[in-house]
XYZ file of C-alpha atoms in Angstrom:
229
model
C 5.686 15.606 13.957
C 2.899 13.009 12.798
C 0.454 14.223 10.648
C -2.858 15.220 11.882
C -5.480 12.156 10.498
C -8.159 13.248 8.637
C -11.472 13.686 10.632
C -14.791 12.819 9.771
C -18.012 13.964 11.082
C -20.899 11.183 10.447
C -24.458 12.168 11.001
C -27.254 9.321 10.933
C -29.965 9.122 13.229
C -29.732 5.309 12.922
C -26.898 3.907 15.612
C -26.349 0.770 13.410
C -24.865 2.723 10.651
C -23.230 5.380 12.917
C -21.241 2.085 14.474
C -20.625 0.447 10.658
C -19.378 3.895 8.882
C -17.404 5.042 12.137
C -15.236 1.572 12.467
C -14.664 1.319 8.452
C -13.521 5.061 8.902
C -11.305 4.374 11.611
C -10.108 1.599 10.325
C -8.912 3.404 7.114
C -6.932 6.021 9.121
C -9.527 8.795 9.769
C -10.768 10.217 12.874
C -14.477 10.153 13.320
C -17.271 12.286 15.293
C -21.031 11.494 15.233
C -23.996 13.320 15.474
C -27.627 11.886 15.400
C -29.362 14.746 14.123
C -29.033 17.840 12.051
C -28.530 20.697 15.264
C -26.432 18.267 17.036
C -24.441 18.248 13.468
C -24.240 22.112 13.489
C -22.667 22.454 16.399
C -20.081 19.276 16.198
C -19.070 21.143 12.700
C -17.944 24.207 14.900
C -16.405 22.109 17.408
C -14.771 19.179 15.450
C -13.941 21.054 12.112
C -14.228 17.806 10.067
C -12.835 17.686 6.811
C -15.311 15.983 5.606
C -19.117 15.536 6.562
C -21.123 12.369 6.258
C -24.350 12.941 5.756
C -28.120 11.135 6.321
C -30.851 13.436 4.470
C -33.684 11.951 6.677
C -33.056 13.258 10.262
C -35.069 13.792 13.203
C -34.947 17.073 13.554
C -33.728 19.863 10.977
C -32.924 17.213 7.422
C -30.215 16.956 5.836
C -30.628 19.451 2.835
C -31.194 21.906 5.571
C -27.727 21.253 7.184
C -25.506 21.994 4.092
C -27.897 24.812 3.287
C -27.090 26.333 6.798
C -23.464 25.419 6.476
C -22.888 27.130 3.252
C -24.738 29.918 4.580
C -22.528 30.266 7.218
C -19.386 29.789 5.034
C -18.471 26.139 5.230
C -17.368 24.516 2.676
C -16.801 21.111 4.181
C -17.137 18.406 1.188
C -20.447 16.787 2.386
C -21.030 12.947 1.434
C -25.077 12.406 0.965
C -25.823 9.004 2.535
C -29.398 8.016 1.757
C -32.216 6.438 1.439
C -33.479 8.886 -0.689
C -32.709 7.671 -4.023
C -35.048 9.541 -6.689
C -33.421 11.373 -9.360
C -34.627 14.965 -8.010
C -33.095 14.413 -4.180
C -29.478 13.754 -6.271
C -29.882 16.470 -8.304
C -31.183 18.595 -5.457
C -28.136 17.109 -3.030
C -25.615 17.927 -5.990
C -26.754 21.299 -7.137
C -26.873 23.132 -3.759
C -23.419 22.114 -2.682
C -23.167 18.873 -1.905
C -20.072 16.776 -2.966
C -21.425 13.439 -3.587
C -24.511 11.425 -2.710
C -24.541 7.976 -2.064
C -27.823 5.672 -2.179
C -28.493 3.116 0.863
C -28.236 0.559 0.857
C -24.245 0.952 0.431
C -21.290 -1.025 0.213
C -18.685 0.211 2.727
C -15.356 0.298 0.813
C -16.816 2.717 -2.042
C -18.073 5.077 0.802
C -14.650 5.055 2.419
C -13.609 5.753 -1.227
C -15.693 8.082 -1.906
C -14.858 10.357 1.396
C -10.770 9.545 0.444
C -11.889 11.494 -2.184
C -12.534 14.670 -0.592
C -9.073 14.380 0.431
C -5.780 14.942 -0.546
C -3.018 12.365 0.613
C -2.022 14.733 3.373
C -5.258 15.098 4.520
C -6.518 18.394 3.265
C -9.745 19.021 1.531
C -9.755 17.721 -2.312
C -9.689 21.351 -3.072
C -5.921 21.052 -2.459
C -4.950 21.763 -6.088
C -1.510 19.731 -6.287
C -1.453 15.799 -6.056
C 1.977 13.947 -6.890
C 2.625 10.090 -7.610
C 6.432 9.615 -8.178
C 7.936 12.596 -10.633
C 3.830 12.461 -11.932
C 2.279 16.089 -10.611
C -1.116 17.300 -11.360
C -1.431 21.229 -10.589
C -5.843 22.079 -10.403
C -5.246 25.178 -10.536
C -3.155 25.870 -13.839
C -4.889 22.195 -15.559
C -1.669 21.089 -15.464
C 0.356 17.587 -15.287
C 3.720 16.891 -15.910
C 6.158 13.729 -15.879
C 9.366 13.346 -15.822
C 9.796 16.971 -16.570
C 7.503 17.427 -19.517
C 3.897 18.621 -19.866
C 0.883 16.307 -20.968
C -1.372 17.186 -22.472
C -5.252 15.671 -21.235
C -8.559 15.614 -22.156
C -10.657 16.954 -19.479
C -12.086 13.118 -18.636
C -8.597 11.931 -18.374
C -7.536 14.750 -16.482
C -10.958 13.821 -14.007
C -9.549 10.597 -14.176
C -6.396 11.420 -13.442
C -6.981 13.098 -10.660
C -9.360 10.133 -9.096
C -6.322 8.104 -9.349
C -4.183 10.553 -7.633
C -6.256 11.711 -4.881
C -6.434 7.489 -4.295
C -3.241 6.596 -4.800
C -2.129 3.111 -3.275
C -5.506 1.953 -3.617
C -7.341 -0.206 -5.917
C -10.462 1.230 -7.544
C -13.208 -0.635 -9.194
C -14.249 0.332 -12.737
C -17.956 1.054 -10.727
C -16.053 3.396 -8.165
C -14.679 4.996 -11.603
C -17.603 5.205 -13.908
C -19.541 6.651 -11.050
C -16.806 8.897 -9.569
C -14.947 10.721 -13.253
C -18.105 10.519 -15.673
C -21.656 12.322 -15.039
C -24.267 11.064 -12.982
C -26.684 10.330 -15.939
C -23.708 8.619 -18.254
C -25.422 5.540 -19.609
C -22.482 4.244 -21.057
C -20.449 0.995 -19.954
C -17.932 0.220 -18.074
C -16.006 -0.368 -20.910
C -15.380 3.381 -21.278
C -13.105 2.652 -18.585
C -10.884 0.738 -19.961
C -10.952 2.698 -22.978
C -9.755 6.050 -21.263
C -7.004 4.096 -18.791
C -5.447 2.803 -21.752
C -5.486 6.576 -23.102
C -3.741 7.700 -19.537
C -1.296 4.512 -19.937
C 0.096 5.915 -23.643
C 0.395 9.360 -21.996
C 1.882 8.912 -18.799
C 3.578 5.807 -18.474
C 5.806 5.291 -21.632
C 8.181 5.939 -19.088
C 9.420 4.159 -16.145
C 8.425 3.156 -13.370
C 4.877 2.576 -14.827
C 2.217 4.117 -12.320
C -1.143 2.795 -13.724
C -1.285 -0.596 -12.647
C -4.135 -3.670 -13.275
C -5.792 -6.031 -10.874
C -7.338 -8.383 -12.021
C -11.206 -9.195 -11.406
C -10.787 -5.601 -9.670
C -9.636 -2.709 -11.079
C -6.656 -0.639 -11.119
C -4.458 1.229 -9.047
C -1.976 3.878 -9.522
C 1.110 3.603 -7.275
C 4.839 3.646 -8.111
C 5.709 0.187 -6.898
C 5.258 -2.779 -9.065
């Protein structure tokens, strides 16, 4: 049997970006479902059951805040993408603290918002809160804070275990050092990207001084962890 493809619920009340986050979604293997305002939202939740919600604060009717507050009153805990205009410090930290998964600024660039809602998701398509991710004999267990390799635990720092983990949940794809900085390290980090580097090359001594090496670089992009060359 084929496995089910993720689904996505997007809800903008501006048609343009319904049409530009709906064909990048679909094009990236999800299934999508829009809604152009926050009750229309409500009730596509019940009747879609997204795995993950995209969502526009600044609605017509009930905003966005509003929705995850009456979804996570009700019990949901759909991982919610923010996508905003809304861009001052206290609507992140207002997006982030009341349940909200991420929050992403408008305008965006399309390939980190795709990334950012692969995030949500395991490989299989389950929520991110699936707590076991796998890349060749590499396994990271959430739940115990565990990873192992070839048959042997490793032990991580809690950034490279983040890190870790945003490599695993995007396997096969290449990540910028931006989609990492912004993704593994806290929202008000003012370091540099060259903390990046830094902590891959930690990962690389701890996971791949065995073959096949998973942590890969591309150059003038990023890095990817797969277990092909």
């Amino acid at each position: 049997m084929t496995p089910a493809r993720p689904r996505v619920l997007i809800v903008d009340d501006e048609e343009s970006i319904r049409f530009v986050v709906d064909s990048a979604l679909r094009r990236a293997g999800f299934d999508t479902c829009s809604a152009d305002g926050g009750r229309q939202a409500l009730d596509r939740v019940a009747a879609f059951e997204p795995d993950v919600v995209v969502l526009d604060v600044m609605l017509p009717d009930v905003d966005g805040f509003e929705v995850l507050d009456r979804l996570r009153a009700d019990g949901s805990e759909v991982p919610v993408v923010f996508l905003t205009a809304r861009d001052s410090a206290d609507d992140r930290i207002r997006g982030l603290t009341t349940g909200g998964d991420d929050y992403l600024v408008k305008p965006f660039a399309v390939a980190e918002l795709v990334a950012r809602v692969r995030l949500r998701l395991s490989p299989g398509g389950a929520s991110s809160r699936t707590r076991r991710l796998r890349c060749a004999d590499l396994t990271l267990d959430v739940d115990a804070h565990r990873v192992t390799r070839d048959g042997r635990s490793i032990h991580l720092s809690p950034t490279e275990f983040r890190l870790l983990h945003y490599l695993l949940v995007n396997a096969g794809h290449v990540l910028t050092r931006v989609q990492i900085l912004d993704q593994v390290w806290p929202y008000d980090f003012d370091g540099d990207w060259a903390v990046v580097d830094t902590f891959i090359s930690y990962l690389r001594r701890k996971i791949d001084d065995v073959e096949p090496k998973l942590i890969h670089t591309v150059r003038g992009v990023g890095f990817c962890l797969r277990a092909d060359p």
